[in-house]
XYZ file of C-alpha atoms in Angstrom:
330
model
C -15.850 25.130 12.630
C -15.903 24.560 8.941
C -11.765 24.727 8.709
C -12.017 21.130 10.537
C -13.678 19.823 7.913
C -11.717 21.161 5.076
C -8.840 20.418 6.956
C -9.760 17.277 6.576
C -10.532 16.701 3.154
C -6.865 18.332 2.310
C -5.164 15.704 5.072
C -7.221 12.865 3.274
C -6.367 14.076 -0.073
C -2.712 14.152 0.317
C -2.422 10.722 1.961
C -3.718 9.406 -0.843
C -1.350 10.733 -3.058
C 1.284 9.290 -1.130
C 3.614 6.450 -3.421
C 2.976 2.978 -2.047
C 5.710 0.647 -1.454
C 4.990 -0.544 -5.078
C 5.983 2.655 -6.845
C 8.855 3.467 -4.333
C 10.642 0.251 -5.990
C 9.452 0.765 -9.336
C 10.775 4.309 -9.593
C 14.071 2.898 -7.840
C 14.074 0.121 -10.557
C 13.466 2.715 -13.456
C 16.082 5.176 -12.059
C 18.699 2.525 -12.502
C 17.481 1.583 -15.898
C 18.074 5.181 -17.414
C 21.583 5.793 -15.958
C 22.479 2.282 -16.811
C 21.190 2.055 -20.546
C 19.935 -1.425 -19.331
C 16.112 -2.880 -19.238
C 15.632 -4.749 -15.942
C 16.780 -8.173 -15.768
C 13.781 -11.257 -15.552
C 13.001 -11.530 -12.247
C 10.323 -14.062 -10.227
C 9.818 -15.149 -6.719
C 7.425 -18.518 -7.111
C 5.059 -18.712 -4.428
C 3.173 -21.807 -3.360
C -0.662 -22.157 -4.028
C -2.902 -22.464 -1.024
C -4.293 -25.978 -0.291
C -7.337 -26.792 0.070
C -8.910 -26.677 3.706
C -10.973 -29.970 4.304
C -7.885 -32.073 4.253
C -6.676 -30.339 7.455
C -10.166 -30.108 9.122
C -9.474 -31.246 12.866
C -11.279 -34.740 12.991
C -14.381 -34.980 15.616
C -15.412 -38.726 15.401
C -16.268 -39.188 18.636
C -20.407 -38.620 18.419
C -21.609 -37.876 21.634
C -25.533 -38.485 20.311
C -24.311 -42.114 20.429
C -22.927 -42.318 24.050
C -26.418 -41.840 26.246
C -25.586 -38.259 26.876
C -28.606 -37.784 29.576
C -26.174 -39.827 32.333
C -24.358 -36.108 31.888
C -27.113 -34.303 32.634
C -26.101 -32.399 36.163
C -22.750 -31.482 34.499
C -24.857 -29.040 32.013
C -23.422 -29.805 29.031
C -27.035 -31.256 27.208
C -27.601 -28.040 25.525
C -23.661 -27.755 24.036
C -24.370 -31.252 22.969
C -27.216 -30.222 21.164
C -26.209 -27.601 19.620
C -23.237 -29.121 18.325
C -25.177 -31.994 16.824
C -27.663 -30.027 15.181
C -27.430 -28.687 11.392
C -25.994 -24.911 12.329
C -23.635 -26.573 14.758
C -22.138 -29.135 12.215
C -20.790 -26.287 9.885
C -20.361 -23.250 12.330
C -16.880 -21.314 12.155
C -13.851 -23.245 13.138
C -13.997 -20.190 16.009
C -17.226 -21.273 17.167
C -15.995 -25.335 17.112
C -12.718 -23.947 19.074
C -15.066 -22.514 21.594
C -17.832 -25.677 21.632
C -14.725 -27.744 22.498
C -13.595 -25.166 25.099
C -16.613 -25.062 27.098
C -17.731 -29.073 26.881
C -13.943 -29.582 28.368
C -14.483 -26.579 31.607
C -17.712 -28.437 32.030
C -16.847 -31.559 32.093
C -13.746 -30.763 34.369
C -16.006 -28.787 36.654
C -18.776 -31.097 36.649
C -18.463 -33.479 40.143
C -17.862 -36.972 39.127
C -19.626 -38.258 42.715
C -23.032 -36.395 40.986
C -23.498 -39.209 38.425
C -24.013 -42.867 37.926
C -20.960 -44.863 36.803
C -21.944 -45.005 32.914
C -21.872 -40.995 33.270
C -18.338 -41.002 34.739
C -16.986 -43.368 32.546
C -18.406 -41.320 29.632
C -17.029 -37.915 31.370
C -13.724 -38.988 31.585
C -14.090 -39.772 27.811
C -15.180 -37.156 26.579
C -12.943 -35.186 28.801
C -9.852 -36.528 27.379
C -10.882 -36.249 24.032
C -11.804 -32.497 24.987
C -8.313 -32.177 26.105
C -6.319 -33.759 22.938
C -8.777 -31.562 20.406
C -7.289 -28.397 21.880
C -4.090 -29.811 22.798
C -3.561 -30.945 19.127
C -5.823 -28.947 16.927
C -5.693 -25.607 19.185
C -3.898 -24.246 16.185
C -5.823 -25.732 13.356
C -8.530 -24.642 14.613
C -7.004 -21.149 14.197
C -5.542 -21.583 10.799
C -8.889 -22.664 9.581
C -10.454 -19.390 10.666
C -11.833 -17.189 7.385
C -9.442 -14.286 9.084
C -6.506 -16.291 9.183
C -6.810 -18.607 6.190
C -7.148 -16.156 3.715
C -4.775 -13.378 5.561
C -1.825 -15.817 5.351
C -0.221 -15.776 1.890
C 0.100 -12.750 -0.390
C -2.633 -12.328 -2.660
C -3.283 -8.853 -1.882
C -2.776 -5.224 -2.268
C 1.200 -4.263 -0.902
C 1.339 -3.022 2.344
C 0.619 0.509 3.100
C 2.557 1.192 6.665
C 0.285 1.339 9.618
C -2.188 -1.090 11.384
C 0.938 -3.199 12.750
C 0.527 -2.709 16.696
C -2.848 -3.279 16.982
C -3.066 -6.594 14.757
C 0.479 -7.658 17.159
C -1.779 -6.750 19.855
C -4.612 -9.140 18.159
C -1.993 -12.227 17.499
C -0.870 -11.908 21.008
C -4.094 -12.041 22.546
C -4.966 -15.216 19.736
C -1.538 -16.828 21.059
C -2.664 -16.430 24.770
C -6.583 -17.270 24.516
C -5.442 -20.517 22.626
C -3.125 -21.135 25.664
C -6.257 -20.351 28.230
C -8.314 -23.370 26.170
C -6.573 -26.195 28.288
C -6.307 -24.578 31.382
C -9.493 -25.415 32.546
C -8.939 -24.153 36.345
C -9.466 -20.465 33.842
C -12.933 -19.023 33.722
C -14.464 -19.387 29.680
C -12.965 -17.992 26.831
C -15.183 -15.368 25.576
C -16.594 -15.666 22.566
C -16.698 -11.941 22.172
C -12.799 -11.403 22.728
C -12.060 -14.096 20.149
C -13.901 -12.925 17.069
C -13.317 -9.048 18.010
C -9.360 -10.459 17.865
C -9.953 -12.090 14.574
C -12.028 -9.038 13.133
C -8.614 -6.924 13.679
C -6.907 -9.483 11.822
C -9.589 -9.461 8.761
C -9.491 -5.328 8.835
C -5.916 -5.059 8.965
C -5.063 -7.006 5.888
C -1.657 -8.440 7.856
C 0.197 -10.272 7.346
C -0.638 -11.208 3.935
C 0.061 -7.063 2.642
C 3.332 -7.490 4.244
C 3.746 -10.790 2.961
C 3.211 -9.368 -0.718
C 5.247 -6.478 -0.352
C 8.008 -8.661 1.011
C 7.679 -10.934 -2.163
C 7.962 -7.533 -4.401
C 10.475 -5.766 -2.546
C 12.322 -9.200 -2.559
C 11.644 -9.412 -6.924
C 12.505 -5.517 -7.204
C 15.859 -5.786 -4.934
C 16.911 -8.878 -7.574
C 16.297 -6.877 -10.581
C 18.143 -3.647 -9.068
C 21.314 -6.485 -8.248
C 21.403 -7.536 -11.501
C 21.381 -4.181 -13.110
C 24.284 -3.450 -10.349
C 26.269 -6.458 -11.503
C 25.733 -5.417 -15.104
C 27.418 -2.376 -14.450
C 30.781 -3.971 -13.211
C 32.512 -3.541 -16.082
C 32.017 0.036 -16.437
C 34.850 2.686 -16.632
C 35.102 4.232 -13.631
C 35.288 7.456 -15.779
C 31.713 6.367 -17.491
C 28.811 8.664 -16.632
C 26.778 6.079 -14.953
C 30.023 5.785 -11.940
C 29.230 9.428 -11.479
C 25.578 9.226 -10.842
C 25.261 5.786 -9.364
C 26.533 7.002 -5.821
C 23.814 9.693 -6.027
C 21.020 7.190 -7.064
C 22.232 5.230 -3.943
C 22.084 8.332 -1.469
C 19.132 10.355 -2.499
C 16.600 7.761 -3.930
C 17.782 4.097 -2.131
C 19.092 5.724 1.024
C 16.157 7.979 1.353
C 13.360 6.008 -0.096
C 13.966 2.814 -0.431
C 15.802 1.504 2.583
C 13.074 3.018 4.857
C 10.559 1.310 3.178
C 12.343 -2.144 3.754
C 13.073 -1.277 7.401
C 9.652 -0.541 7.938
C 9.044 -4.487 6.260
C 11.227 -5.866 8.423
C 10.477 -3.957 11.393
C 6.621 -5.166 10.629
C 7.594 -8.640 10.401
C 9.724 -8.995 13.535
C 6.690 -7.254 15.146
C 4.322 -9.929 13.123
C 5.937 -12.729 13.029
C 6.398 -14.432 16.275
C 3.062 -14.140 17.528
C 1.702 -15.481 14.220
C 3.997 -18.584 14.367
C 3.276 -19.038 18.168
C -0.546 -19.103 17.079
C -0.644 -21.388 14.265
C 2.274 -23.619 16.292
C 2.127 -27.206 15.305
C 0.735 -25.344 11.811
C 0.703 -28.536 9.125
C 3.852 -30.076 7.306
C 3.004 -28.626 4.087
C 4.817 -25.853 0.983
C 2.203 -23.171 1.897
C 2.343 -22.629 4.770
C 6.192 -23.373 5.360
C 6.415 -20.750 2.975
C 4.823 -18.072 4.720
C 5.696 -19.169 8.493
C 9.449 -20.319 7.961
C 12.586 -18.475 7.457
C 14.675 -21.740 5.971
C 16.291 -21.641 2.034
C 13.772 -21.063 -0.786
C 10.660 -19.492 1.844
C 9.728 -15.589 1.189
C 11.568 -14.950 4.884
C 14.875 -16.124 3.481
C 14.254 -14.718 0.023
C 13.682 -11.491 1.709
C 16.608 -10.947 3.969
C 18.620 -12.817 1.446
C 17.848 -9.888 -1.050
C 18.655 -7.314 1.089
C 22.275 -8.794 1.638
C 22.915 -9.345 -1.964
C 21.528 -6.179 -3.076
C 24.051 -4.348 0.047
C 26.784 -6.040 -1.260
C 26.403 -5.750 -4.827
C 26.163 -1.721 -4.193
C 30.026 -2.088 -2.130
C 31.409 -3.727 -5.115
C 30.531 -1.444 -7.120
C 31.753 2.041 -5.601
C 34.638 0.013 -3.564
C 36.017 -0.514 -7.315
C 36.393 2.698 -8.714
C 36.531 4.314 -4.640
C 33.526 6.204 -4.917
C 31.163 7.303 -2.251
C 27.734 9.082 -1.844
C 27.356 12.739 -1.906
C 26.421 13.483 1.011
C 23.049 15.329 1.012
C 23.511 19.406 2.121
C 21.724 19.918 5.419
C-alpha cells in the first residue's frame, strides 16, 4: 500500500513542475529574440479599473415596515419582513437579498387574495409587482454584486492553469437558469443551498478572471512576437534567422504555443455565454464591457484580433522567401 502514496507525491511533484501559460509565451517570446538579434518590442493591453459597487446597488425603497404589514399576515410573509428589516438583513449578501426577494414574490403570489381585508390586497398587489420588477430588472445585478462574481470578473489574478472549466460552465449554467426560475413563481423556491454551492464553484475555480488574464497576456505576448516577425521582413532569405524561423514556428509555436491558445479559446467559448446570459442586462459601463463584450478595443477582440495578426504575420514571412516548417520525424 505504501507505492499509492509515493505514487502520489511523484504525480504531485511533476505537475507542479509543469510551465504555466506564462512561461510557454515567455520562452516563445525569448526564442524569437535570440534568432532575431532583436529585444521585444513595447507592448501593453490597458485594462479598465473596476468601479466601485454601491453605485450599482439594486434600489429597495419601497419599506414594507411603513405599509401596516400585519393586513399580510395569513400570506406568511411577517417573518421575511422581519428579517429583512432588521440590522443582519439590511447588509446580508446580494445572494441572500436575491433570495429575500424570491420568496416575498412566491408568497405573495401564492397567498389567496379572498384571505385578507382590502388594505392587505391592495398592499399585496404592491408589493407583488415591485417583487416582480426587482428580479425582472436587477435579477442580474443582483448576481454581479455577488463577492464570487464581482471579484472573479476582470483579470487580477494568477494566469490560468487548464482545468476546472466544465464544472464552473456547469455552475454558470445552473446561475443562468436559477435566475430564470426567480420570476416564475408557479416554480417551487429557489434553494438557498443550490445557489451559494453554485457560487462557491465559481470562487474555487478562479474563472473567468485566470482566463481573462491569460487572455490579456497571451494577447500582449502574441503583439510582441508580431512585431519581432515584422522586424524580420527585410531579412535575406539566405540570413540564418530564415533558416531557423520555420523551425521556431513548428516545434515551439506549433507544439506549444498554439495549444495553449486553443485551450483559451476553447475555455472561453465554453465560459462565455453562460456568463453573459447571467449578468444579462449587466450595466452600461468600461469594466464590464470590457470583460463581457467582444466589440473593438475589449480583451475578446484584442484576443482573437492577436491571433489573426500574429497568423498572418508568420505567412508573410515564409510565403516571401517560400519556406515551410520541417516537418517533425514521427
Amino acid at each position: 500500500m505504501w507505492q499509492w502514496p509515493l505514487k502520489l507525491l511523484i504525480l504531485i511533484t511533476l505537475s507542479g513542475c509543469q510551465p504555466g501559460p506564462d512561461s510557454v509565451l515567455d520562452d516563445y517570446l525569448s526564442r524569437l529574440e535570440r534568432v532575431l538579434n532583436q529585444p521585444r518590442p513595447e507592448s501593453s493591453l490597458p485594462s479598465p479599473q473596476r468601479p466601485a459597487r454601491h453605485p450599482f446597488e439594486p434600489d429597495d425603497s419601497l419599506n414594507v415596515s411603513l405599509l401596516a404589514p400585519l393586513s399580510l399576515k395569513p400570506c406568511g410573509v411577517l417573518p421575511l419582513i422581519a428579517q429583512h428589516n432588521a440590522q443582519l438583513g439590511r447588509v446580508a449578501a446580494p445572494s441572500q437579498q436575491l433570495l429575500y426577494h424570491r420568496e416575498m414574490g412566491y408568497r405573495l403570489h401564492h397567498c389567496d387574495p379572498q384571505s385578507l381585508k382590502s388594505d392587505g390586497q391592495t398592499l399585496r398587489a404592491q408589493l407583488l409587482a415591485q417583487k416582480a420588477d426587482t428580479l425582472n430588472d436587477y435579477g442580474a445585478r443582483y448576481f454581479l454584486l455577488s463577492d464570487e462574481v464581482w471579484f472573479n470578473l476582470g483579470a487580477d489574478a494568477q494566469p490560468w492553469q487548464l482545468g476546472a472549466v466544465i464544472v464552473t460552465e456547469q455552475s454558470l449554467v445552473q446561475l443562468s437558469e436559477l435566475k430564470t426560475a426567480l420570476v416564475a413563481w408557479q416554480h417551487p423556491t429557489v434553494s438557498s443551498e443550490t445557489l451559494e454551492n453554485a457560487l462557491a464553484t465559481l470562487h474555487r475555480s478562479r474563472l473567468p478572471r485566470t482566463l481573462h488574464r491569460s487572455m490579456h497576456d497571451a494577447t500582449v505576448v502574441l503583439n510582441q512576437a508580431t512585431g519581432l516577425l515584422q522586424h524580420a521582413e527585410p531579412l535575406s532569405c539566405n540570413d540564418k534567422a530564415m533558416a531557423v524561423l520555420p523551425n521556431i514556428l513548428s516545434n515551439i509555436y506549433g507544439e506549444r504555443v498554439q495549444p495553449l491558445l486553443a485551450e483559451l479559446q476553447k475555455a472561453d467559448r465554453r465560459l462565455t455565454p453562460p456568463l453573459r446570459q447571467l449578468l444579462t442586462p449587466w450595466p452600461e459601463h468600461p469594466y464590464f464591457d470590457y470583460y463581457l463584450g467582444d466589440q473593438p478595443g475589449q480583451l475578446r477582440h484584442h484576443f482573437y484580433q492577436a491571433i489573426q495578426e500574429h497568423t498572418q504575420a508568420w505567412q508573410t514571412l515564409l510565403q516571401r522567401c517560400d519556406r515551410s516548417p520541417t516537418p517533425n520525424p514521427g
